[in-house]
């Protein structure tokens, strides 16, 4: 039996016709419902909003998420920036 290794990419977002999305570098998915998907991509939290969003592939070993639907927005929030602000306030 051959030992197959998966080739993983750090972080990447590919949008095809605004209705097929491929995210590489996903480490955690908080929620995935028809109107939004909340996840961690690299060092950032991402919230994707839209209509009829459906996850078609999830491979956390290779950090890959694919979904289809009408994408209205993608909002990014850096988690390292939030830690620095909290450290400045309380540190």
XYZ file of N, CA, C and O in Angstrom:
364
model
N 0.829 -1.175 0.000
C 0.000 0.000 0.000
C 0.878 1.244 0.000
O 1.836 1.330 0.740
N 0.530 2.207 -0.842
C 1.309 3.442 -0.917
C 0.882 4.416 0.168
O -0.280 4.500 0.517
N 1.863 5.153 0.679
C 1.590 6.186 1.657
C 1.344 7.487 0.912
O 2.240 8.018 0.280
N 0.114 7.993 0.954
C -0.219 9.224 0.247
C -0.174 10.396 1.215
O -0.740 10.336 2.291
N 0.501 11.462 0.808
C 0.563 12.672 1.604
C -0.264 13.742 0.927
O -0.207 13.904 -0.285
N -1.033 14.470 1.717
C -1.820 15.571 1.173
C -0.963 16.816 1.124
O -0.231 17.113 2.052
N -1.060 17.546 0.019
C -0.346 18.802 -0.135
C -1.287 19.915 0.299
O -2.360 20.076 -0.267
N -0.893 20.648 1.321
C -1.745 21.696 1.868
C -1.147 23.074 1.591
O 0.065 23.250 1.604
N -2.015 24.049 1.373
C -1.628 25.431 1.112
C -1.899 26.240 2.371
O -2.826 25.933 3.120
N -1.099 27.294 2.622
C -1.298 28.107 3.824
C -2.683 28.752 3.838
O -3.573 28.267 4.490
N -2.883 29.880 3.157
C -4.208 30.493 3.095
C -4.472 30.986 1.680
O -3.596 31.542 1.035
N -5.713 30.746 1.235
C -6.087 31.119 -0.111
C -7.606 31.167 -0.184
O -8.283 30.333 0.397
N -8.138 32.157 -0.912
C -9.575 32.244 -1.153
C -9.782 32.306 -2.659
O -9.239 33.188 -3.323
N -10.564 31.375 -3.181
C -10.863 31.353 -4.605
C -12.378 31.459 -4.760
O -13.121 30.627 -4.228
N -12.834 32.479 -5.481
C -14.261 32.690 -5.716
C -14.518 32.526 -7.205
O -13.899 33.193 -8.022
N -15.436 31.622 -7.538
C -15.770 31.346 -8.926
C -17.219 31.757 -9.181
O -18.139 31.165 -8.617
N -17.420 32.774 -10.005
C -18.756 33.265 -10.379
C -19.608 33.696 -9.184
O -20.836 33.639 -9.251
N -18.987 34.100 -8.120
C -19.657 34.540 -6.889
C -20.601 33.503 -6.293
O -21.409 33.820 -5.427
N -20.520 32.255 -6.725
C -21.386 31.250 -6.117
C -20.660 29.953 -5.760
O -21.258 29.064 -5.189
N -19.384 29.845 -6.079
C -18.573 28.701 -5.661
C -17.305 29.246 -5.018
O -16.571 30.008 -5.637
N -17.053 28.856 -3.771
C -15.913 29.389 -3.028
C -15.088 28.241 -2.477
O -15.621 27.254 -1.970
N -13.764 28.409 -2.574
C -12.814 27.436 -2.037
C -11.872 28.199 -1.098
O -11.226 29.161 -1.507
N -11.822 27.774 0.165
C -10.963 28.399 1.167
C -9.900 27.394 1.586
O -10.232 26.287 2.021
N -8.642 27.780 1.480
C -7.542 26.929 1.925
C -6.855 27.611 3.098
O -6.590 28.796 3.062
N -6.610 26.846 4.160
C -6.022 27.388 5.375
C -7.018 27.467 6.513
O -6.770 28.096 7.539
N -8.166 26.812 6.368
C -9.213 26.826 7.395
C -8.804 25.900 8.542
O -8.512 24.734 8.331
N -8.770 26.447 9.750
C -8.398 25.643 10.910
C -9.586 25.308 11.805
O -9.531 24.363 12.581
N -10.662 26.104 11.707
C -11.838 25.857 12.541
C -13.069 26.458 11.872
O -12.996 27.544 11.314
N -14.189 25.748 11.961
C -15.471 26.266 11.483
C -16.382 26.395 12.694
O -16.663 25.416 13.373
N -16.802 27.645 12.986
C -17.674 27.887 14.131
C -19.116 27.520 13.801
O -19.795 26.889 14.593
N -19.589 27.959 12.630
C -20.957 27.642 12.216
C -21.062 27.740 10.698
O -20.302 28.462 10.054
N -22.022 27.005 10.160
C -22.298 27.049 8.726
C -23.790 26.846 8.540
O -24.296 25.739 8.677
N -24.491 27.958 8.287
C -25.926 27.899 8.035
C -26.189 28.536 6.678
O -25.268 29.037 6.033
N -27.434 28.533 6.240
C -27.756 29.003 4.895
C -27.452 30.476 4.659
O -27.265 30.888 3.528
N -27.375 31.278 5.729
C -27.148 32.715 5.551
C -25.752 33.182 5.938
O -25.368 34.291 5.573
N -24.993 32.385 6.684
C -23.613 32.782 6.986
C -22.750 31.591 7.394
O -23.249 30.588 7.877
N -21.452 31.771 7.177
C -20.448 30.794 7.587
C -19.395 31.547 8.382
O -18.873 32.562 7.927
N -19.104 31.066 9.577
C -18.124 31.698 10.453
C -16.982 30.706 10.678
O -17.216 29.559 11.063
N -15.732 31.166 10.433
C -14.595 30.250 10.498
C -13.306 30.983 10.815
O -13.265 32.207 10.866
N -12.244 30.206 11.032
C -10.894 30.750 11.222
C -10.077 30.365 9.995
O -9.981 29.190 9.640
N -9.504 31.372 9.340
C -8.647 31.183 8.170
C -7.296 31.796 8.503
O -7.182 33.015 8.636
N -6.274 30.960 8.674
C -4.971 31.462 9.095
C -5.067 32.053 10.486
O -5.499 31.394 11.427
N -4.708 33.334 10.620
C -4.795 34.040 11.907
C -5.982 34.978 11.972
O -6.007 35.883 12.790
N -6.977 34.775 11.101
C -8.106 35.689 11.021
C -9.428 34.960 11.151
O -9.579 33.838 10.669
N -10.375 35.624 11.793
C -11.748 35.141 11.799
C -12.427 35.685 10.556
O -12.279 36.863 10.236
N -13.179 34.841 9.860
C -13.906 35.246 8.671
C -15.383 34.970 8.887
O -15.750 33.926 9.432
N -16.213 35.932 8.465
C -17.658 35.742 8.455
C -18.116 35.994 7.023
O -17.923 37.072 6.476
N -18.687 34.970 6.426
C -19.175 35.045 5.054
C -20.693 35.059 5.120
O -21.294 34.178 5.734
N -21.304 36.085 4.522
C -22.758 36.166 4.514
C -23.260 35.997 3.089
O -22.563 36.316 2.126
N -24.468 35.487 2.984
C -25.042 35.286 1.666
C -26.386 34.601 1.744
O -27.085 34.659 2.755
N -26.714 33.920 0.658
C -28.012 33.274 0.517
C -27.801 31.860 -0.007
O -26.974 31.649 -0.890
N -28.502 30.913 0.557
C -28.421 29.507 0.143
C -26.994 28.966 0.183
O -26.551 28.278 -0.743
N -26.260 29.259 1.251
C -24.884 28.773 1.405
C -24.909 27.319 1.870
O -25.568 26.990 2.854
N -24.189 26.463 1.146
C -24.135 25.044 1.471
C -22.700 24.549 1.361
O -22.076 24.697 0.314
N -22.182 23.972 2.437
C -20.832 23.401 2.431
C -20.855 22.145 1.569
O -21.670 21.257 1.773
N -19.944 22.095 0.585
C -19.854 20.925 -0.289
C -18.667 20.037 0.061
O -18.670 18.855 -0.252
N -17.647 20.625 0.724
C -16.480 19.838 1.117
C -15.826 20.485 2.336
O -15.613 21.689 2.366
N -15.488 19.659 3.318
C -14.762 20.117 4.498
C -13.695 19.085 4.814
O -13.997 17.926 5.085
N -12.430 19.509 4.764
C -11.294 18.639 5.067
C -10.365 19.413 5.989
O -9.508 20.174 5.532
N -10.562 19.272 7.306
C -9.750 20.028 8.259
C -8.322 19.512 8.344
O -7.428 20.249 8.738
N -8.090 18.270 7.947
C -6.732 17.741 7.916
C -5.886 18.519 6.900
O -4.734 18.833 7.142
N -6.496 18.825 5.769
C -5.804 19.583 4.726
C -6.223 21.056 4.746
O -5.858 21.819 3.855
N -7.019 21.457 5.754
C -7.439 22.839 5.961
C -8.190 23.406 4.751
O -7.929 24.503 4.291
N -9.173 22.650 4.266
C -9.910 23.018 3.061
C -11.408 23.060 3.329
O -11.962 22.159 3.960
N -12.058 24.133 2.857
C -13.511 24.258 2.921
C -13.994 24.755 1.568
O -13.463 25.728 1.039
N -14.990 24.067 1.011
C -15.612 24.496 -0.228
C -17.104 24.627 0.026
O -17.693 23.814 0.732
N -17.716 25.680 -0.549
C -19.156 25.843 -0.417
C -19.718 26.529 -1.647
O -18.991 27.144 -2.423
N -21.037 26.409 -1.804
C -21.748 27.036 -2.912
C -22.854 27.908 -2.355
O -23.328 27.690 -1.249
N -23.265 28.891 -3.130
C -24.346 29.788 -2.742
C -24.041 31.191 -3.204
O -22.989 31.472 -3.767
N -24.977 32.076 -2.959
C -24.822 33.481 -3.353
C -24.078 34.241 -2.252
O -24.614 34.458 -1.170
N -22.833 34.638 -2.522
C -22.010 35.340 -1.536
C -22.295 36.835 -1.612
O -22.198 37.444 -2.679
N -22.656 37.426 -0.467
C -22.894 38.867 -0.398
C -21.709 39.615 0.192
O -21.391 40.712 -0.238
N -21.050 39.021 1.192
C -19.903 39.703 1.800
C -18.980 38.705 2.489
O -19.410 37.630 2.908
N -17.712 39.116 2.582
C -16.711 38.376 3.351
C -16.035 39.399 4.257
O -15.432 40.350 3.771
N -16.180 39.213 5.557
C -15.587 40.140 6.523
C -14.480 39.435 7.276
O -14.637 38.310 7.741
N -13.355 40.132 7.410
C -12.172 39.574 8.071
C -11.882 40.342 9.347
O -11.955 41.559 9.390
N -11.536 39.584 10.385
C -11.131 40.190 11.653
C -9.879 39.476 12.117
O -9.880 38.268 12.311
N -8.791 40.196 12.278
C -7.530 39.588 12.681
C -7.561 39.241 14.157
O -7.834 40.081 15.003
N -7.270 37.979 14.489
C -7.255 37.570 15.891
C -6.004 38.063 16.598
O -6.035 38.346 17.784
N -4.892 38.221 15.885
C -3.670 38.706 16.526
C -3.807 40.180 16.884
O -3.299 40.625 17.890
N -4.524 40.958 16.077
C -4.747 42.368 16.376
C -5.552 42.507 17.663
O -5.252 43.335 18.501
N -6.581 41.667 17.835
C -7.389 41.720 19.047
C -6.567 41.385 20.275
O -6.737 41.984 21.325
N -5.672 40.425 20.178
C -4.819 40.077 21.306
C -3.907 41.242 21.673
O -3.671 41.499 22.837
N -3.379 41.956 20.677
C -2.508 43.094 20.952
C -3.256 44.219 21.636
O -2.735 44.874 22.528
N -4.492 44.479 21.238
C -5.288 45.516 21.887
C -5.557 45.159 23.338
O -5.398 45.983 24.236
N -5.948 43.916 23.596
C -6.194 43.470 24.963
C -4.914 43.535 25.788
O -4.932 43.978 26.947
N -3.799 43.171 25.187
C -2.510 43.225 25.903
C -2.159 44.668 26.242
O -1.668 44.940 27.340
N -2.429 45.618 25.320
C -2.128 47.028 25.596
C -3.021 47.573 26.705
O -2.595 48.384 27.530
N -4.264 47.140 26.750
C -5.192 47.647 27.769
C -4.874 47.075 29.145
O -4.787 47.784 30.131
N -4.656 45.750 29.211
C -4.477 45.087 30.495
C -3.033 44.736 30.803
O -2.737 44.295 31.894
N -2.151 44.872 29.816
C -0.784 44.414 29.987
C 0.074 45.457 30.541
O 1.038 45.442 31.175
